[in-house]
Amino acid sequence: MRADNKKFIVAMIMLAIVELLRFFDRTLLFHSAPMGILQNYTFAKILLGIYMIVIMLLFAIMLTKTDMAYQKDMRYLIAFISVFALPMFANLNYFGTMDVVALIIGMIMIGIVCIEKYWIIMPVMSLAMGIICPMSLVTVAALIFALLFYEYIRTKKKQFIAYAIVNILLSLLGLAVSRKMGYFTTDSMYALSLKKFLFVCLLMIPYAIIAIKMMMAILNRAGKKSAYICLFTAGLPAILVYGLLADYSRVIFYGFIYYLFALAVLLIKQDQIVLVVYEEIRERIRARLPFMGLVIAYPFIVMCFWVSGPLELFAETFVGL
């Protein structure tokens, strides 16, 4: 790994430590789980530690597999992902949720997609993920299905469509097992009020506009659109389901995480259409912002003050939020 990438990973590790010190509440609420040990406080801390290690290893893999010309862009995307991924499961509401296990497994699977090896173990991981965290069907499993379908369209290898179908079927089987065993629940948390969520949606309108413009530009340039349509739409179930369940923090988290990881993988695969559109969008943003870091700082403030470290600010009281 290049020296600048090593320094970047070290910086991400330091950021993770600082955020854990700031957001970790040292309290475990009850969350539905298939085994009692998964609701043990010490084991929950171990899982959080494993989650942090796995995400750092995934970041390292992503940087290693990225073409030299796009190393800086990948570091930027990783920093953007970190805004949401690092603090989310350290706070009181989401510490100990089974999402952590699903994301640990899911990030390993994303790593497999990046390095293009060990595909054969993915179905077993999908089954385990579905059993432990049934709601992963609309979150992590949806992303893995979309990435495998994209691989099928990109490479024309039938094994990938087989993996995509088998993985989603085993995730469904895992959900069925959880229902049969009687511990299936959405485990919805109501950390963010509807008023605050609607206000966040207003703040995030620029990101929605950028995403929609990027998607439309990709579809306009693509000859075969099915892979991109699958990637764009597979992120919607998590947003819609958790929106209906009023778990607005998860709506924000999965809404960003899904599309940022998908974009990162497409850059690694050197998708020429995505690369062209990405460069165009990047230059437009640079022309309008004095500092590109503002794109990351903006949602970071929302995560710090409302999602991961809820604070009652004077300004919120003043405007009735």
Coordinates of C-alpha atoms in Angstrom, one line a residue:
M1 CA 0.0 0.0 0.0
R2 CA 1.2 3.5 -0.8
A3 CA 2.5 5.7 2.0
D4 CA -0.2 8.3 1.6
N5 CA -2.9 5.6 1.8
K6 CA -1.2 4.1 5.0
K7 CA -1.3 7.6 6.6
F8 CA -4.9 7.9 5.6
I9 CA -5.9 4.6 7.2
V10 CA -4.1 5.6 10.4
A11 CA -6.0 8.9 10.3
M12 CA -9.3 6.9 10.0
I13 CA -8.3 4.7 12.9
M14 CA -7.6 7.7 15.0
L15 CA -10.9 9.2 14.0
A16 CA -12.7 6.0 15.0
I17 CA -11.0 6.0 18.4
V18 CA -12.0 9.6 19.0
E19 CA -15.6 9.0 17.9
L20 CA -15.9 5.9 20.1
L21 CA -14.7 8.0 23.1
R22 CA -17.3 10.7 22.2
F23 CA -20.3 8.5 21.3
F24 CA -20.0 5.3 23.3
D25 CA -22.6 5.4 26.1
R26 CA -21.5 2.2 27.9
T27 CA -25.1 1.0 28.1
L28 CA -26.7 -1.9 26.3
L29 CA -30.4 -1.8 25.6
F30 CA -32.4 -4.9 24.8
H31 CA -32.3 -5.9 21.1
S32 CA -33.8 -9.0 19.7
A33 CA -31.2 -11.7 18.9
P34 CA -31.1 -15.4 18.2
M35 CA -28.6 -16.2 21.0
G36 CA -28.3 -14.8 24.5
I37 CA -24.6 -14.2 24.1
L38 CA -25.4 -11.6 21.4
Q39 CA -27.1 -9.5 24.1
N40 CA -24.1 -9.8 26.5
Y41 CA -22.6 -6.4 27.2
T42 CA -19.0 -7.6 26.9
F43 CA -19.7 -9.5 23.7
A44 CA -21.5 -6.5 22.2
K45 CA -18.3 -4.5 22.8
I46 CA -16.3 -7.2 21.1
L47 CA -18.6 -7.1 18.1
L48 CA -18.2 -3.3 18.0
G49 CA -14.5 -3.7 18.0
I50 CA -14.6 -6.4 15.2
Y51 CA -16.9 -4.0 13.2
M52 CA -14.3 -1.3 13.5
I53 CA -11.4 -3.6 12.5
V54 CA -13.4 -5.1 9.5
I55 CA -14.3 -1.6 8.2
M56 CA -10.7 -0.5 8.4
L57 CA -9.6 -3.6 6.5
L58 CA -12.2 -3.0 3.9
F59 CA -11.0 0.6 3.5
A60 CA -7.5 -0.7 3.0
I61 CA -8.7 -3.2 0.4
M62 CA -10.7 -0.5 -1.4
L63 CA -7.6 1.7 -1.6
T64 CA -5.4 -1.1 -2.8
K65 CA -7.8 -2.2 -5.5
T66 CA -8.4 1.4 -6.8
D67 CA -6.6 2.6 -9.9
M68 CA -3.8 5.1 -9.1
A69 CA -5.7 7.9 -10.9
Y70 CA -8.6 7.6 -8.5
Q71 CA -6.8 7.1 -5.2
K72 CA -7.7 10.6 -4.0
D73 CA -11.3 10.2 -5.0
M74 CA -11.5 6.8 -3.1
R75 CA -10.0 8.4 0.0
Y76 CA -12.7 11.1 -0.3
L77 CA -15.5 8.5 -0.6
I78 CA -14.1 6.5 2.4
A79 CA -14.1 9.6 4.5
F80 CA -17.7 10.2 3.4
I81 CA -18.6 6.6 4.4
S82 CA -16.8 7.1 7.7
V83 CA -19.1 10.0 8.6
F84 CA -22.0 7.5 8.9
A85 CA -20.3 4.1 9.6
L86 CA -17.9 5.0 12.5
P87 CA -20.3 6.5 15.0
M88 CA -23.6 4.8 14.2
F89 CA -23.3 1.8 16.5
A90 CA -21.5 3.3 19.4
N91 CA -24.4 5.3 20.8
L92 CA -27.1 4.1 23.2
N93 CA -29.8 3.5 20.6
Y94 CA -27.9 1.3 18.2
F95 CA -25.1 -0.3 20.3
G96 CA -25.8 -4.0 20.4
T97 CA -28.2 -4.1 17.5
M98 CA -27.9 -7.0 15.1
D99 CA -27.1 -4.6 12.3
V100 CA -23.5 -4.7 13.5
V101 CA -23.3 -8.4 12.7
A102 CA -25.0 -7.9 9.3
L103 CA -22.6 -5.2 8.4
I104 CA -19.5 -7.1 9.5
I105 CA -20.6 -10.0 7.2
G106 CA -21.7 -7.5 4.5
M107 CA -18.4 -5.7 4.5
I108 CA -16.5 -9.0 4.2
M109 CA -18.7 -9.7 1.2
I110 CA -18.0 -6.3 -0.3
G111 CA -14.3 -7.1 0.1
I112 CA -14.8 -10.3 -1.8
V113 CA -16.5 -8.4 -4.6
C114 CA -13.5 -6.0 -4.6
I115 CA -10.8 -8.7 -4.7
E116 CA -12.8 -11.0 -6.9
K117 CA -12.0 -14.2 -4.9
Y118 CA -13.6 -16.6 -2.5
W119 CA -17.1 -16.1 -4.0
I120 CA -18.1 -19.6 -2.9
I121 CA -18.3 -18.7 0.8
M122 CA -20.8 -15.9 0.2
P123 CA -24.0 -18.0 0.3
V124 CA -23.1 -19.3 3.8
M125 CA -22.5 -15.8 4.9
S126 CA -25.9 -14.6 3.5
L127 CA -27.7 -17.4 5.4
A128 CA -25.9 -16.5 8.6
M129 CA -26.7 -12.8 8.1
G130 CA -30.3 -13.5 7.4
I131 CA -30.7 -15.6 10.6
I132 CA -28.9 -13.2 12.9
C133 CA -30.3 -10.0 11.4
P134 CA -33.5 -10.7 9.4
M135 CA -33.8 -7.0 8.4
S136 CA -30.5 -7.3 6.5
L137 CA -32.7 -8.6 3.7
V138 CA -33.6 -5.0 2.7
T139 CA -30.2 -3.5 3.6
V140 CA -27.0 -5.4 3.2
A141 CA -28.4 -8.3 1.3
A142 CA -30.0 -6.0 -1.2
L143 CA -26.6 -4.3 -1.8
I144 CA -24.8 -7.6 -2.3
F145 CA -27.5 -8.8 -4.7
A146 CA -27.2 -5.6 -6.8
L147 CA -23.4 -5.9 -6.8
L148 CA -23.5 -9.5 -7.9
F149 CA -26.0 -8.7 -10.6
Y150 CA -23.7 -5.9 -11.8
E151 CA -20.8 -8.4 -11.9
Y152 CA -23.0 -10.7 -14.1
I153 CA -23.8 -7.9 -16.6
R154 CA -20.2 -6.7 -16.6
T155 CA -18.5 -10.1 -17.0
K156 CA -21.2 -12.1 -18.7
K157 CA -20.4 -15.0 -16.4
K158 CA -23.5 -16.9 -15.3
Q159 CA -22.0 -17.9 -12.0
F160 CA -22.6 -14.3 -10.7
I161 CA -26.4 -14.4 -11.5
A162 CA -26.4 -17.8 -9.7
Y163 CA -24.6 -16.3 -6.7
A164 CA -27.0 -13.3 -6.7
I165 CA -30.1 -15.5 -6.7
V166 CA -28.7 -18.1 -4.2
N167 CA -27.6 -15.3 -1.8
I168 CA -31.0 -13.5 -1.8
L169 CA -32.8 -16.9 -1.4
L170 CA -30.6 -17.8 1.6
S171 CA -31.2 -14.4 3.1
L172 CA -35.0 -15.1 2.8
L173 CA -34.4 -18.5 4.4
G174 CA -32.6 -16.8 7.2
L175 CA -35.6 -14.5 7.7
A176 CA -38.0 -17.5 7.7
V177 CA -35.8 -19.2 10.3
S178 CA -35.9 -16.1 12.6
R179 CA -39.7 -16.0 12.3
K180 CA -40.0 -19.8 13.1
M181 CA -37.8 -19.4 16.1
G182 CA -39.9 -16.4 17.3
Y183 CA -37.3 -13.7 17.7
F184 CA -37.9 -11.8 14.4
T185 CA -38.5 -8.1 15.0
T186 CA -37.8 -4.9 13.1
D187 CA -36.0 -3.7 16.3
S188 CA -36.9 -0.1 15.3
M189 CA -35.5 2.7 17.3
Y190 CA -37.1 6.1 17.6
A191 CA -34.0 8.2 18.2
L192 CA -34.9 10.9 15.7
S193 CA -38.2 12.7 15.8
L194 CA -40.3 13.2 12.7
K195 CA -39.8 16.9 12.8
K196 CA -36.0 16.6 13.0
F197 CA -36.1 14.0 10.2
L198 CA -38.1 16.3 7.9
F199 CA -35.6 19.1 8.7
V200 CA -32.7 16.8 7.9
C201 CA -34.4 15.9 4.6
L202 CA -34.5 19.6 3.7
L203 CA -30.8 19.9 4.6
M204 CA -30.0 16.9 2.4
I205 CA -31.9 18.1 -0.7
P206 CA -28.5 19.0 -2.4
Y207 CA -27.3 15.4 -2.0
A208 CA -30.6 14.0 -3.4
I209 CA -30.3 16.3 -6.4
I210 CA -26.6 15.3 -7.0
A211 CA -27.5 11.6 -6.7
I212 CA -30.5 11.9 -9.1
K213 CA -28.5 13.8 -11.6
M214 CA -25.7 11.3 -11.4
M215 CA -28.1 8.3 -11.9
M216 CA -29.8 10.0 -14.8
A217 CA -26.5 10.8 -16.5
I218 CA -25.3 7.2 -16.1
L219 CA -28.6 5.8 -17.5
N220 CA -28.5 8.2 -20.4
R221 CA -25.0 7.0 -21.4
A222 CA -25.5 3.3 -20.7
G223 CA -26.3 0.9 -23.5
K224 CA -27.5 -1.9 -21.1
K225 CA -29.3 -0.2 -18.3
S226 CA -30.4 -3.2 -16.2
A227 CA -27.3 -3.4 -13.9
Y228 CA -27.5 0.3 -13.1
I229 CA -31.3 0.2 -12.6
C230 CA -30.8 -2.7 -10.2
L231 CA -28.1 -0.8 -8.3
F232 CA -30.2 2.4 -8.1
T233 CA -33.4 0.7 -7.0
A234 CA -32.0 -1.9 -4.6
G235 CA -31.2 0.8 -2.1
L236 CA -34.8 2.0 -1.9
P237 CA -36.3 -0.9 0.2
A238 CA -34.2 0.0 3.3
I239 CA -35.2 3.7 3.0
L240 CA -38.9 2.9 2.5
V241 CA -39.2 0.2 5.1
Y242 CA -37.4 2.1 7.9
G243 CA -39.2 5.2 6.9
L244 CA -42.6 3.4 7.4
L245 CA -41.3 2.0 10.7
A246 CA -40.4 5.6 11.8
D247 CA -36.7 4.6 12.4
Y248 CA -35.4 7.7 10.8
S249 CA -31.8 7.4 11.9
R250 CA -31.6 4.1 10.0
V251 CA -33.2 5.8 7.0
I252 CA -30.3 8.4 6.9
F253 CA -27.7 5.8 7.7
Y254 CA -28.6 3.2 5.1
G255 CA -29.6 5.8 2.5
F256 CA -26.1 7.1 2.4
I257 CA -24.1 3.9 3.2
Y258 CA -25.7 1.9 0.4
Y259 CA -25.1 4.4 -2.4
L260 CA -21.6 5.4 -1.2
F261 CA -20.4 1.8 -1.0
A262 CA -22.0 1.0 -4.4
L263 CA -20.2 4.0 -6.0
A264 CA -16.9 3.0 -4.4
V265 CA -17.2 -0.5 -5.9
L266 CA -18.0 0.9 -9.3
L267 CA -14.9 3.1 -9.2
I268 CA -12.8 0.1 -8.2
K269 CA -14.3 -1.9 -11.2
Q270 CA -13.3 1.1 -13.4
D271 CA -16.8 1.4 -14.9
Q272 CA -16.1 3.9 -17.7
I273 CA -19.6 5.4 -17.7
V274 CA -19.5 5.9 -13.9
L275 CA -16.0 7.4 -14.1
V276 CA -17.0 10.0 -16.7
V277 CA -20.2 11.0 -14.8
Y278 CA -18.4 11.1 -11.5
E279 CA -15.7 13.4 -12.8
E280 CA -18.3 15.7 -14.3
I281 CA -20.3 15.9 -11.1
R282 CA -17.1 16.4 -9.0
E283 CA -16.1 19.3 -11.2
R284 CA -19.5 20.9 -10.9
I285 CA -19.4 20.7 -7.1
R286 CA -15.9 22.1 -7.0
A287 CA -17.0 25.1 -9.1
R288 CA -19.8 25.9 -6.6
L289 CA -18.1 25.2 -3.3
P290 CA -15.0 27.0 -1.9
F291 CA -14.0 23.8 0.0
M292 CA -14.9 20.2 -1.0
G293 CA -14.7 19.1 2.6
L294 CA -18.0 20.9 3.2
V295 CA -19.8 18.0 1.4
I296 CA -18.6 15.7 4.2
A297 CA -18.8 18.2 7.0
Y298 CA -22.5 18.9 6.4
P299 CA -23.8 15.4 7.2
F300 CA -21.1 14.9 9.9
I301 CA -22.8 17.7 11.9
V302 CA -26.2 15.9 11.6
M303 CA -24.7 12.6 12.7
C304 CA -22.8 14.1 15.6
F305 CA -25.6 16.2 17.1
W306 CA -28.8 14.3 16.2
V307 CA -28.1 10.7 15.3
S308 CA -25.1 9.4 17.2
G309 CA -24.8 12.0 19.9
P310 CA -28.2 13.5 20.5
L311 CA -28.1 17.0 22.0
E312 CA -30.8 19.4 22.7
L313 CA -29.5 22.6 21.1
F314 CA -30.8 26.1 21.8
A315 CA -31.4 26.6 18.1
E316 CA -33.6 23.5 18.0
T317 CA -35.7 24.7 20.9
F318 CA -36.1 28.1 19.3
V319 CA -37.5 26.8 16.1
G320 CA -39.5 24.0 17.7
L321 CA -37.5 21.0 16.6

